[in-house]
PDB file of C-alpha atoms and ligand atoms in Angstrom:
ATOM      1  CA  MET A   1      13.992   5.181 -25.818  1.00 39.00           C
ATOM      2  CA  GLU A   2      12.149   1.852 -25.610  1.00 39.00           C
ATOM      3  CA  ASN A   3      15.378  -0.063 -24.973  1.00 40.00           C
ATOM      4  CA  ASN A   4      16.041   1.942 -21.817  1.00 51.00           C
ATOM      5  CA  LEU A   5      12.595   1.546 -20.250  1.00 47.00           C
ATOM      6  CA  GLU A   6      13.557  -1.479 -18.162  1.00 54.00           C
ATOM      7  CA  GLN A   7      16.517   0.212 -16.512  1.00 57.00           C
ATOM      8  CA  ASP A   8      14.884   3.598 -16.101  1.00 69.00           C
ATOM      9  CA  PHE A   9      13.159   3.286 -12.773  1.00 85.00           C
ATOM     10  CA  GLU A  10      13.894   1.943  -9.334  1.00 93.00           C
ATOM     11  CA  ILE A  11      10.732   0.723  -7.607  1.00 96.00           C
ATOM     12  CA  LYS A  12      10.242   2.030  -4.083  1.00 97.00           C
ATOM     13  CA  LEU A  13       8.277  -0.621  -2.210  1.00 98.00           C
ATOM     14  CA  LEU A  14       6.738   0.427   1.103  1.00 98.00           C
ATOM     15  CA  GLY A  15       5.497  -2.271   3.472  1.00 98.00           C
ATOM     16  CA  ILE A  16       2.983  -1.212   6.103  1.00 98.00           C
ATOM     17  CA  SER A  17       2.375  -3.579   8.986  1.00 98.00           C
ATOM     18  CA  GLY A  18      -0.887  -2.547  10.601  1.00 97.00           C
ATOM     19  CA  SER A  19      -0.510  -4.426  13.872  1.00 97.00           C
ATOM     20  CA  PRO A  20       0.607  -2.976  17.209  1.00 96.00           C
ATOM     21  CA  ARG A  21       2.696  -6.171  17.585  1.00 96.00           C
ATOM     22  CA  LYS A  22       5.748  -7.440  15.752  1.00 96.00           C
ATOM     23  CA  GLY A  23       3.875 -10.608  14.884  1.00 98.00           C
ATOM     24  CA  ASN A  24       2.103 -12.460  12.136  1.00 98.00           C
ATOM     25  CA  SER A  25       1.333  -9.389   9.992  1.00 98.00           C
ATOM     26  CA  LEU A  26       5.000  -8.444   9.959  1.00 98.00           C
ATOM     27  CA  PHE A  27       6.015 -12.036   9.209  1.00 98.00           C
ATOM     28  CA  LEU A  28       3.809 -12.229   6.090  1.00 98.00           C
ATOM     29  CA  LEU A  29       4.841  -8.726   5.027  1.00 98.00           C
ATOM     30  CA  GLU A  30       8.498  -9.743   5.182  1.00 98.00           C
ATOM     31  CA  GLN A  31       7.715 -12.831   3.104  1.00 98.00           C
ATOM     32  CA  ALA A  32       6.158 -10.608   0.429  1.00 98.00           C
ATOM     33  CA  MET A  33       8.945  -8.033   0.431  1.00 98.00           C
ATOM     34  CA  GLU A  34      11.750 -10.591   0.449  1.00 98.00           C
ATOM     35  CA  ALA A  35      10.182 -12.434  -2.499  1.00 98.00           C
ATOM     36  CA  ALA A  36      10.041  -9.184  -4.490  1.00 98.00           C
ATOM     37  CA  VAL A  37      13.658  -8.322  -3.709  1.00 98.00           C
ATOM     38  CA  LYS A  38      14.824 -11.855  -4.498  1.00 98.00           C
ATOM     39  CA  GLN A  39      13.118 -11.683  -7.885  1.00 98.00           C
ATOM     40  CA  TYR A  40      14.295  -8.156  -8.751  1.00 97.00           C
ATOM     41  CA  PRO A  41      17.334  -7.425  -6.585  1.00 96.00           C
ATOM     42  CA  LYS A  42      18.543  -4.508  -8.665  1.00 94.00           C
ATOM     43  CA  ARG A  43      15.165  -2.842  -9.120  1.00 95.00           C
ATOM     44  CA  VAL A  44      13.518  -2.801  -5.690  1.00 97.00           C
ATOM     45  CA  LYS A  45      14.233  -0.548  -2.715  1.00 97.00           C
ATOM     46  CA  THR A  46      12.227  -1.493   0.367  1.00 98.00           C
ATOM     47  CA  GLU A  47      11.137   0.103   3.596  1.00 98.00           C
ATOM     48  CA  ILE A  48       8.875  -1.322   6.292  1.00 97.00           C
ATOM     49  CA  CYS A  49       6.741   0.754   8.666  1.00 97.00           C
ATOM     50  CA  THR A  50       4.882  -0.747  11.574  1.00 96.00           C
ATOM     51  CA  PHE A  51       2.041   0.926  13.404  1.00 93.00           C
ATOM     52  CA  GLY A  52       3.529   0.115  16.794  1.00 84.00           C
ATOM     53  CA  GLN A  53       1.958   1.466  19.919  1.00 77.00           C
ATOM     54  CA  THR A  54       1.830   5.140  18.884  1.00 77.00           C
ATOM     55  CA  PRO A  55      -1.772   6.050  18.193  1.00 82.00           C
ATOM     56  CA  PHE A  56      -2.899   7.875  15.061  1.00 92.00           C
ATOM     57  CA  ALA A  57      -5.636  10.306  15.941  1.00 96.00           C
ATOM     58  CA  PRO A  58      -8.910   9.810  14.088  1.00 97.00           C
ATOM     59  CA  CYS A  59     -10.048  12.386  11.520  1.00 97.00           C
ATOM     60  CA  ASP A  60     -12.104  15.024  13.354  1.00 97.00           C
ATOM     61  CA  ALA A  61     -13.624  16.419  10.148  1.00 96.00           C
ATOM     62  CA  CYS A  62     -12.182  19.882  10.830  1.00 96.00           C
ATOM     63  CA  GLY A  63     -11.873  20.660   7.117  1.00 92.00           C
ATOM     64  CA  ALA A  64      -8.647  22.646   7.685  1.00 94.00           C
ATOM     65  CA  HIS A  65      -6.830  20.698   4.940  1.00 94.00           C
ATOM     66  CA  LYS A  66      -8.814  22.716   2.361  1.00 92.00           C
ATOM     67  CA  ARG A  67      -6.943  25.892   3.263  1.00 92.00           C
ATOM     68  CA  LEU A  68      -3.707  24.116   4.234  1.00 94.00           C
ATOM     69  CA  ASN A  69      -2.974  22.835   0.708  1.00 92.00           C
ATOM     70  CA  GLY A  70      -3.887  19.303   1.679  1.00 95.00           C
ATOM     71  CA  GLU A  71      -2.026  19.260   4.996  1.00 96.00           C
ATOM     72  CA  CYS A  72      -3.710  17.551   7.953  1.00 97.00           C
ATOM     73  CA  ARG A  73      -3.974  19.903  10.922  1.00 97.00           C
ATOM     74  CA  ILE A  74      -3.406  17.139  13.478  1.00 97.00           C
ATOM     75  CA  LYS A  75       0.326  16.622  13.915  1.00 95.00           C
ATOM     76  CA  ASP A  76       1.298  13.091  14.899  1.00 94.00           C
ATOM     77  CA  GLY A  77       2.832  10.083  13.144  1.00 93.00           C
ATOM     78  CA  PHE A  78       0.464  10.640  10.222  1.00 96.00           C
ATOM     79  CA  GLN A  79       2.661  13.090   8.306  1.00 96.00           C
ATOM     80  CA  ASP A  80       5.676  10.791   8.368  1.00 95.00           C
ATOM     81  CA  LEU A  81       3.747   7.782   7.071  1.00 96.00           C
ATOM     82  CA  ARG A  82       1.836   9.960   4.573  1.00 97.00           C
ATOM     83  CA  ASP A  83       5.155  11.144   3.109  1.00 97.00           C
ATOM     84  CA  LYS A  84       6.478   7.608   2.842  1.00 97.00           C
ATOM     85  CA  TRP A  85       3.173   6.563   1.240  1.00 98.00           C
ATOM     86  CA  LEU A  86       3.411   9.380  -1.309  1.00 98.00           C
ATOM     87  CA  ASP A  87       7.031   8.559  -2.049  1.00 96.00           C
ATOM     88  CA  ALA A  88       6.380   4.881  -2.793  1.00 97.00           C
ATOM     89  CA  ASP A  89       5.650   3.338  -6.186  1.00 97.00           C
ATOM     90  CA  ALA A  90       4.280   0.191  -4.621  1.00 98.00           C
ATOM     91  CA  ILE A  91       2.684  -0.429  -1.228  1.00 98.00           C
ATOM     92  CA  ILE A  92       1.849  -3.631   0.598  1.00 99.00           C
ATOM     93  CA  TYR A  93      -0.478  -3.478   3.592  1.00 98.00           C
ATOM     94  CA  SER A  94      -0.298  -6.412   5.974  1.00 98.00           C
ATOM     95  CA  VAL A  95      -2.880  -6.217   8.730  1.00 98.00           C
ATOM     96  CA  PRO A  96      -4.432  -8.429  11.369  1.00 98.00           C
ATOM     97  CA  VAL A  97      -8.171  -8.918  11.086  1.00 98.00           C
ATOM     98  CA  TYR A  98      -9.966  -7.051  13.862  1.00 98.00           C
ATOM     99  CA  HIS A  99     -13.728  -7.552  14.203  1.00 98.00           C
ATOM    100  CA  MET A 100     -13.791  -8.900  10.615  1.00 98.00           C
ATOM    101  CA  GLY A 101     -12.201  -5.730   9.291  1.00 98.00           C
ATOM    102  CA  ILE A 102      -9.028  -3.710   9.464  1.00 98.00           C
ATOM    103  CA  PRO A 103      -7.668  -2.422  12.808  1.00 97.00           C
ATOM    104  CA  GLY A 104      -8.945   0.984  13.900  1.00 97.00           C
ATOM    105  CA  GLN A 105      -5.439   2.464  13.799  1.00 96.00           C
ATOM    106  CA  VAL A 106      -5.132   1.633  10.117  1.00 98.00           C
ATOM    107  CA  LYS A 107      -8.567   3.098   9.420  1.00 98.00           C
ATOM    108  CA  CYS A 108      -7.565   6.319  11.218  1.00 98.00           C
ATOM    109  CA  PHE A 109      -4.552   6.634   8.895  1.00 98.00           C
ATOM    110  CA  ILE A 110      -6.557   5.823   5.775  1.00 98.00           C
ATOM    111  CA  ASP A 111      -9.385   8.258   6.640  1.00 98.00           C
ATOM    112  CA  ARG A 112      -6.953  11.139   7.094  1.00 98.00           C
ATOM    113  CA  LEU A 113      -4.936  10.178   4.013  1.00 98.00           C
ATOM    114  CA  GLY A 114      -7.944  10.067   1.720  1.00 98.00           C
ATOM    115  CA  ASN A 115      -9.473  13.257   3.041  1.00 97.00           C
ATOM    116  CA  SER A 116      -6.367  15.444   3.151  1.00 97.00           C
ATOM    117  CA  LEU A 117      -4.894  14.347  -0.182  1.00 97.00           C
ATOM    118  CA  GLY A 118      -8.073  15.538  -1.871  1.00 96.00           C
ATOM    119  CA  TYR A 119      -6.617  19.054  -1.686  1.00 96.00           C
ATOM    120  CA  TYR A 120      -2.915  18.156  -1.752  1.00 97.00           C
ATOM    121  CA  PHE A 121      -2.452  18.398  -5.526  1.00 95.00           C
ATOM    122  CA  SER A 122      -4.507  21.544  -6.144  1.00 92.00           C
ATOM    123  CA  ASP A 123      -1.515  23.329  -7.712  1.00 89.00           C
ATOM    124  CA  PHE A 124      -1.679  20.932 -10.648  1.00 89.00           C
ATOM    125  CA  MET A 125      -5.420  21.329 -11.212  1.00 85.00           C
ATOM    126  CA  PRO A 126      -6.969  24.203 -13.115  1.00 80.00           C
ATOM    127  CA  GLY A 127      -9.449  26.537 -11.367  1.00 82.00           C
ATOM    128  CA  ASP A 128     -10.409  26.874  -7.707  1.00 83.00           C
ATOM    129  CA  PRO A 129      -9.409  23.977  -5.455  1.00 86.00           C
ATOM    130  CA  VAL A 130     -11.991  21.202  -5.401  1.00 91.00           C
ATOM    131  CA  PHE A 131     -11.669  17.787  -3.804  1.00 93.00           C
ATOM    132  CA  HIS A 132      -9.768  15.736  -6.337  1.00 93.00           C
ATOM    133  CA  ILE A 133      -7.287  12.891  -6.028  1.00 96.00           C
ATOM    134  CA  PRO A 134      -5.356  12.628  -9.294  1.00 96.00           C
ATOM    135  CA  ARG A 135      -4.174   9.341 -10.772  1.00 97.00           C
ATOM    136  CA  LEU A 136      -1.562   8.218  -8.239  1.00 98.00           C
ATOM    137  CA  LEU A 137      -1.346   4.757  -9.819  1.00 98.00           C
ATOM    138  CA  LYS A 138       0.587   3.070  -7.061  1.00 98.00           C
ATOM    139  CA  ALA A 139       0.433  -0.713  -7.098  1.00 98.00           C
ATOM    140  CA  ILE A 140      -1.168  -1.766  -3.808  1.00 99.00           C
ATOM    141  CA  GLY A 141      -1.373  -5.275  -2.363  1.00 99.00           C
ATOM    142  CA  SER A 142      -3.288  -6.456   0.697  1.00 98.00           C
ATOM    143  CA  ILE A 143      -2.303  -9.187   3.150  1.00 99.00           C
ATOM    144  CA  THR A 144      -4.619 -10.056   6.032  1.00 98.00           C
ATOM    145  CA  GLN A 145      -4.548 -12.756   8.686  1.00 98.00           C
ATOM    146  CA  GLY A 146      -6.499 -13.601  11.802  1.00 98.00           C
ATOM    147  CA  SER A 147      -6.826 -16.225  14.509  1.00 98.00           C
ATOM    148  CA  HIS A 148      -9.785 -17.934  12.912  1.00 98.00           C
ATOM    149  CA  ILE A 149     -10.711 -19.370   9.555  1.00 97.00           C
ATOM    150  CA  PHE A 150     -13.348 -17.554   7.431  1.00 96.00           C
ATOM    151  CA  ALA A 151     -13.302 -14.725   9.972  1.00 98.00           C
ATOM    152  CA  GLY A 152     -12.874 -11.510   8.017  1.00 98.00           C
ATOM    153  CA  GLN A 153      -9.720 -11.999   5.954  1.00 98.00           C
ATOM    154  CA  GLU A 154     -11.508 -11.297   2.665  1.00 98.00           C
ATOM    155  CA  HIS A 155     -13.573  -8.448   4.124  1.00 98.00           C
ATOM    156  CA  ALA A 156     -10.366  -6.727   5.165  1.00 98.00           C
ATOM    157  CA  GLN A 157      -8.733  -7.357   1.768  1.00 98.00           C
ATOM    158  CA  ALA A 158     -11.801  -6.005  -0.027  1.00 98.00           C
ATOM    159  CA  PHE A 159     -11.699  -2.869   2.105  1.00 98.00           C
ATOM    160  CA  LEU A 160      -8.000  -2.291   1.402  1.00 98.00           C
ATOM    161  CA  ASN A 161      -8.554  -2.871  -2.326  1.00 98.00           C
ATOM    162  CA  THR A 162     -11.385  -0.327  -2.215  1.00 98.00           C
ATOM    163  CA  HIS A 163      -9.058   2.112  -0.448  1.00 98.00           C
ATOM    164  CA  ALA A 164      -6.548   1.573  -3.287  1.00 98.00           C
ATOM    165  CA  MET A 165      -9.179   2.488  -5.865  1.00 98.00           C
ATOM    166  CA  ILE A 166     -10.347   5.586  -3.986  1.00 98.00           C
ATOM    167  CA  MET A 167      -6.728   6.725  -3.940  1.00 98.00           C
ATOM    168  CA  ARG A 168      -6.652   6.232  -7.729  1.00 98.00           C
ATOM    169  CA  CYS A 169      -4.198   3.371  -7.291  1.00 98.00           C
ATOM    170  CA  ILE A 170      -4.222  -0.198  -8.604  1.00 98.00           C
ATOM    171  CA  PRO A 171      -5.132  -3.124  -6.333  1.00 98.00           C
ATOM    172  CA  VAL A 172      -2.881  -6.098  -7.091  1.00 98.00           C
ATOM    173  CA  PRO A 173      -3.502  -9.652  -5.850  1.00 98.00           C
ATOM    174  CA  GLY A 174      -1.034 -12.550  -5.860  1.00 98.00           C
ATOM    175  CA  ASP A 175      -1.428 -15.660  -7.989  1.00 98.00           C
ATOM    176  CA  LEU A 176      -4.393 -17.999  -8.168  1.00 97.00           C
ATOM    177  CA  TRP A 177      -5.340 -20.286  -6.682  1.00 96.00           C
ATOM    178  CA  GLU A 178      -3.743 -19.244  -3.420  1.00 97.00           C
ATOM    179  CA  SER A 179      -4.560 -15.543  -3.759  1.00 97.00           C
ATOM    180  CA  TYR A 180      -7.926 -14.319  -5.044  1.00 98.00           C
ATOM    181  CA  ILE A 181      -8.080 -10.620  -4.088  1.00 98.00           C
ATOM    182  CA  GLY A 182      -5.132 -10.509  -1.678  1.00 98.00           C
ATOM    183  CA  ALA A 183      -3.110 -12.848   0.487  1.00 98.00           C
ATOM    184  CA  GLY A 184      -4.295 -14.246   3.772  1.00 95.00           C
ATOM    185  CA  GLY A 185      -4.177 -16.842   6.433  1.00 97.00           C
ATOM    186  CA  TRP A 186      -5.177 -17.937   9.892  1.00 98.00           C
ATOM    187  CA  THR A 187      -3.183 -18.887  12.955  1.00 98.00           C
ATOM    188  CA  GLU A 188      -5.263 -21.956  13.826  1.00 98.00           C
ATOM    189  CA  VAL A 189      -6.556 -20.108  16.913  1.00 98.00           C
ATOM    190  CA  SER A 190      -3.105 -19.391  18.315  1.00 98.00           C
ATOM    191  CA  PRO A 191      -2.687 -15.880  19.785  1.00 98.00           C
ATOM    192  CA  LYS A 192       1.112 -16.074  19.538  1.00 98.00           C
ATOM    193  CA  VAL A 193       3.085 -13.517  17.544  1.00 98.00           C
ATOM    194  CA  SER A 194       5.061 -16.354  15.945  1.00 98.00           C
ATOM    195  CA  ALA A 195       2.052 -18.575  15.171  1.00 98.00           C
ATOM    196  CA  LEU A 196       2.106 -18.444  11.360  1.00 98.00           C
ATOM    197  CA  LYS A 197       5.875 -18.795  11.152  1.00 98.00           C
ATOM    198  CA  THR A 198       5.802 -21.858  13.408  1.00 98.00           C
ATOM    199  CA  LEU A 199       2.874 -23.419  11.553  1.00 98.00           C
ATOM    200  CA  ALA A 200       4.575 -22.876   8.189  1.00 98.00           C
ATOM    201  CA  GLU A 201       7.811 -24.401   9.477  1.00 98.00           C
ATOM    202  CA  GLU A 202       5.845 -27.378  10.810  1.00 98.00           C
ATOM    203  CA  GLY A 203       4.524 -27.919   7.287  1.00 98.00           C
ATOM    204  CA  LYS A 204       0.895 -26.935   7.973  1.00 98.00           C
ATOM    205  CA  THR A 205      -0.808 -26.460   4.601  1.00 98.00           C
ATOM    206  CA  ASP A 206      -2.844 -23.360   5.448  1.00 98.00           C
ATOM    207  CA  ALA A 207       0.150 -21.466   6.814  1.00 98.00           C
ATOM    208  CA  GLN A 208       2.227 -22.460   3.809  1.00 98.00           C
ATOM    209  CA  ILE A 209      -0.531 -21.164   1.517  1.00 98.00           C
ATOM    210  CA  ALA A 210      -0.466 -17.862   3.433  1.00 98.00           C
ATOM    211  CA  VAL A 211       3.286 -17.623   2.890  1.00 98.00           C
ATOM    212  CA  ARG A 212       3.115 -18.566  -0.794  1.00 98.00           C
ATOM    213  CA  SER A 213       0.279 -16.134  -1.499  1.00 98.00           C
ATOM    214  CA  ALA A 214       2.180 -13.338   0.263  1.00 98.00           C
ATOM    215  CA  GLN A 215       5.261 -14.129  -1.793  1.00 98.00           C
ATOM    216  CA  SER A 216       3.452 -14.097  -5.133  1.00 98.00           C
ATOM    217  CA  LEU A 217       1.652 -10.905  -4.133  1.00 98.00           C
ATOM    218  CA  GLY A 218       4.976  -9.240  -3.355  1.00 98.00           C
ATOM    219  CA  LYS A 219       6.349 -10.028  -6.799  1.00 98.00           C
ATOM    220  CA  ARG A 220       3.193  -9.043  -8.672  1.00 98.00           C
ATOM    221  CA  VAL A 221       2.892  -5.730  -6.857  1.00 98.00           C
ATOM    222  CA  VAL A 222       6.419  -4.764  -7.884  1.00 98.00           C
ATOM    223  CA  GLU A 223       5.876  -5.934 -11.454  1.00 98.00           C
ATOM    224  CA  MET A 224       2.725  -3.834 -11.727  1.00 98.00           C
ATOM    225  CA  ALA A 225       4.655  -0.811 -10.467  1.00 98.00           C
ATOM    226  CA  MET A 226       7.282  -1.435 -13.167  1.00 97.00           C
ATOM    227  CA  ILE A 227       4.622  -1.696 -15.859  1.00 96.00           C
ATOM    228  CA  ILE A 228       2.933   1.511 -14.698  1.00 97.00           C
ATOM    229  CA  LYS A 229       6.135   3.562 -14.607  1.00 95.00           C
ATOM    230  CA  SER A 230       7.354   2.382 -17.983  1.00 94.00           C
ATOM    231  CA  GLY A 231       3.864   2.832 -19.459  1.00 95.00           C
ATOM    232  CA  LEU A 232       3.619   6.366 -18.113  1.00 95.00           C
ATOM    233  CA  LYS A 233       6.919   7.231 -19.691  1.00 94.00           C
ATOM    234  CA  ALA A 234       5.991   5.667 -23.030  1.00 95.00           C
ATOM    235  CA  ASN A 235       2.665   7.562 -23.110  1.00 97.00           C
ATOM    236  CA  ASN A 236       3.859  10.816 -21.558  1.00 95.00           C
ATOM    237  CA  ALA A 237       3.026  12.980 -24.574  1.00 96.00           C
ATOM    238  CA  LEU A 238      -0.617  11.879 -24.648  1.00 97.00           C
ATOM    239  CA  LEU A 239      -1.245  11.716 -20.911  1.00 97.00           C
ATOM    240  CA  LYS A 240       0.094  15.172 -20.117  1.00 94.00           C
ATOM    241  CA  GLU A 241      -2.966  16.604 -21.859  1.00 95.00           C
ATOM    242  CA  GLN A 242      -4.998  15.304 -18.886  1.00 94.00           C
ATOM    243  CA  ALA A 243      -4.620  17.285 -15.650  1.00 93.00           C
ATOM    244  CA  SER A 244      -5.265  14.181 -13.568  1.00 95.00           C
ATOM    245  CA  TYR A 245      -1.924  12.669 -14.654  1.00 96.00           C
ATOM    246  CA  LEU A 246       0.238  15.774 -14.201  1.00 95.00           C
ATOM    247  CA  PRO A 247       1.512  15.180 -10.627  1.00 95.00           C
ATOM    248  CA  LEU A 248       2.574  11.654 -11.505  1.00 96.00           C
ATOM    249  CA  LEU A 249       4.113  12.603 -14.839  1.00 96.00           C
ATOM    250  CA  ALA A 250       6.126  15.282 -13.043  1.00 93.00           C
ATOM    251  CA  THR A 251       7.690  12.566 -10.890  1.00 92.00           C
ATOM    252  CA  ILE A 252       8.541  10.491 -13.965  1.00 89.00           C
ATOM    253  CA  GLU A 253      10.219  13.426 -15.662  1.00 85.00           C
ATOM    254  CA  LYS A 254      12.092  14.612 -12.582  1.00 80.00           C
ATOM    255  CA  LYS A 255      12.396  11.122 -11.052  1.00 77.00           C
ATOM    256  CA  GLY A 256      11.157  12.750  -7.856  1.00 79.00           C
ATOM    257  CA  SER A 257       8.327  12.241  -5.426  1.00 86.00           C
ATOM    258  CA  LEU A 258       4.699  13.300  -5.107  1.00 93.00           C
ATOM    259  CA  LYS A 259       5.503  14.865  -1.712  1.00 89.00           C
ATOM    260  CA  HIS A 260       5.371  18.609  -1.268  1.00 88.00           C
ATOM    261  CA  SER A 261       8.948  19.858  -1.192  1.00 81.00           C
TER     262      SER A 261
HETATM  263  C1  FMN B 301      -9.478  -6.445  18.807  1.00 57.84           C
HETATM  264  C2  FMN B 301      -9.209  -7.724  18.089  1.00 57.84           C
HETATM  265  C3  FMN B 301     -10.149  -8.216  17.209  1.00 57.84           C
HETATM  266  C4  FMN B 301      -9.907  -9.390  16.510  1.00 57.84           C
HETATM  267  N1  FMN B 301     -10.838  -9.820  15.606  1.00 57.84           N
HETATM  268  C5  FMN B 301     -10.572 -10.924  14.859  1.00 57.84           C
HETATM  269  C6  FMN B 301     -11.487 -11.348  13.854  1.00 57.84           C
HETATM  270  O1  FMN B 301     -12.531 -10.743  13.610  1.00 57.84           O
HETATM  271  N2  FMN B 301     -11.149 -12.437  13.124  1.00 57.84           N
HETATM  272  C7  FMN B 301     -10.005 -13.167  13.355  1.00 57.84           C
HETATM  273  O2  FMN B 301      -9.758 -14.150  12.680  1.00 57.84           O
HETATM  274  N3  FMN B 301      -9.115 -12.772  14.311  1.00 57.84           N
HETATM  275  C8  FMN B 301      -9.362 -11.668  15.043  1.00 57.84           C
HETATM  276  N4  FMN B 301      -8.455 -11.252  15.968  1.00 57.84           N
HETATM  277  C9  FMN B 301      -7.194 -11.993  16.123  1.00 57.84           C
HETATM  278  C10 FMN B 301      -5.995 -11.397  15.352  1.00 57.84           C
HETATM  279  O3  FMN B 301      -6.355 -11.076  14.020  1.00 57.84           O
HETATM  280  C11 FMN B 301      -4.855 -12.424  15.310  1.00 57.84           C
HETATM  281  O4  FMN B 301      -4.395 -12.658  16.619  1.00 57.84           O
HETATM  282  C12 FMN B 301      -3.706 -12.018  14.438  1.00 57.84           C
HETATM  283  O5  FMN B 301      -2.887 -13.149  14.217  1.00 57.84           O
HETATM  284  C13 FMN B 301      -2.877 -10.890  15.067  1.00 57.84           C
HETATM  285  O6  FMN B 301      -1.901 -10.469  14.138  1.00 57.84           O
HETATM  286  P1  FMN B 301      -0.490  -9.889  14.620  1.00 57.84           P
HETATM  287  O7  FMN B 301       0.313 -11.066  15.167  1.00 57.84           O
HETATM  288  O8  FMN B 301       0.122  -9.311  13.402  1.00 57.84           O
HETATM  289  O9  FMN B 301      -0.763  -8.877  15.673  1.00 57.84           O
HETATM  290  C14 FMN B 301      -8.685 -10.092  16.693  1.00 57.84           C
HETATM  291  C15 FMN B 301      -7.741  -9.616  17.609  1.00 57.84           C
HETATM  292  C16 FMN B 301      -7.994  -8.441  18.290  1.00 57.84           C
HETATM  293  C17 FMN B 301      -6.947  -7.915  19.257  1.00 57.84           C
END
């Protein structure tokens, strides 16, 4: 069995660009995803979603998801992105810094994701449904960039890493020294969508660091996803005694998804 672990699993890598523009967030996200594919061309399947101009409604605390088996009552783009999120083994968020944090649109998605998924896996848990997010163990990386230096990049990364932990996933940074808890950069005050790309091509050190840290983060996120899937398979017999691992182990056994069918 051990000899087959490496070939067993394709890694589904979802990139989420949290900007309404096709700009610097998307540029760094593509750097991360392309680096992962270049390193592991036969293992990685990628998809990129961008937030675009379509708004995600905020959570209105209706509580309906408790009786809807974890479904969010508000029907908009949320369900589509939620399904892609559930389907992925590895996720990279790339967001612009807004007011030293993440953009409101991304927070709207994350609020609804965290709240509704608390009742999404109730079928696997013994007893009456209670709020519980089982071990989802997705590898999650965070890329953030803004116009200014020291202007919220790390705050936003820390928030996204915290989100990863709440979702019982694993936050994964790139390599030191360029990446401490995520990847990031600044556009040297330029508002242009192509600012970071241009600066990197001009040889500007900070932009090149942003690109390199995104690239190492992309590779490390995929590697962590590989380690998790192979480790789950190797320890299946022990872990299936714990209800919190059952949804994920079911996907390993059936090579399926966490999504409701
Ligand atoms: C509402 C808003 C708030 C912003 N707040 C910050 C900030 O706190 N720090 C910063 O460095 N840049 C801030 N910016 C600038 C963007 O982060 C910057 O333009 C970024 O490169 C945009 O990324 P994009 O090209 O992916 O859209 C803000 C921009 C907007 C629209």
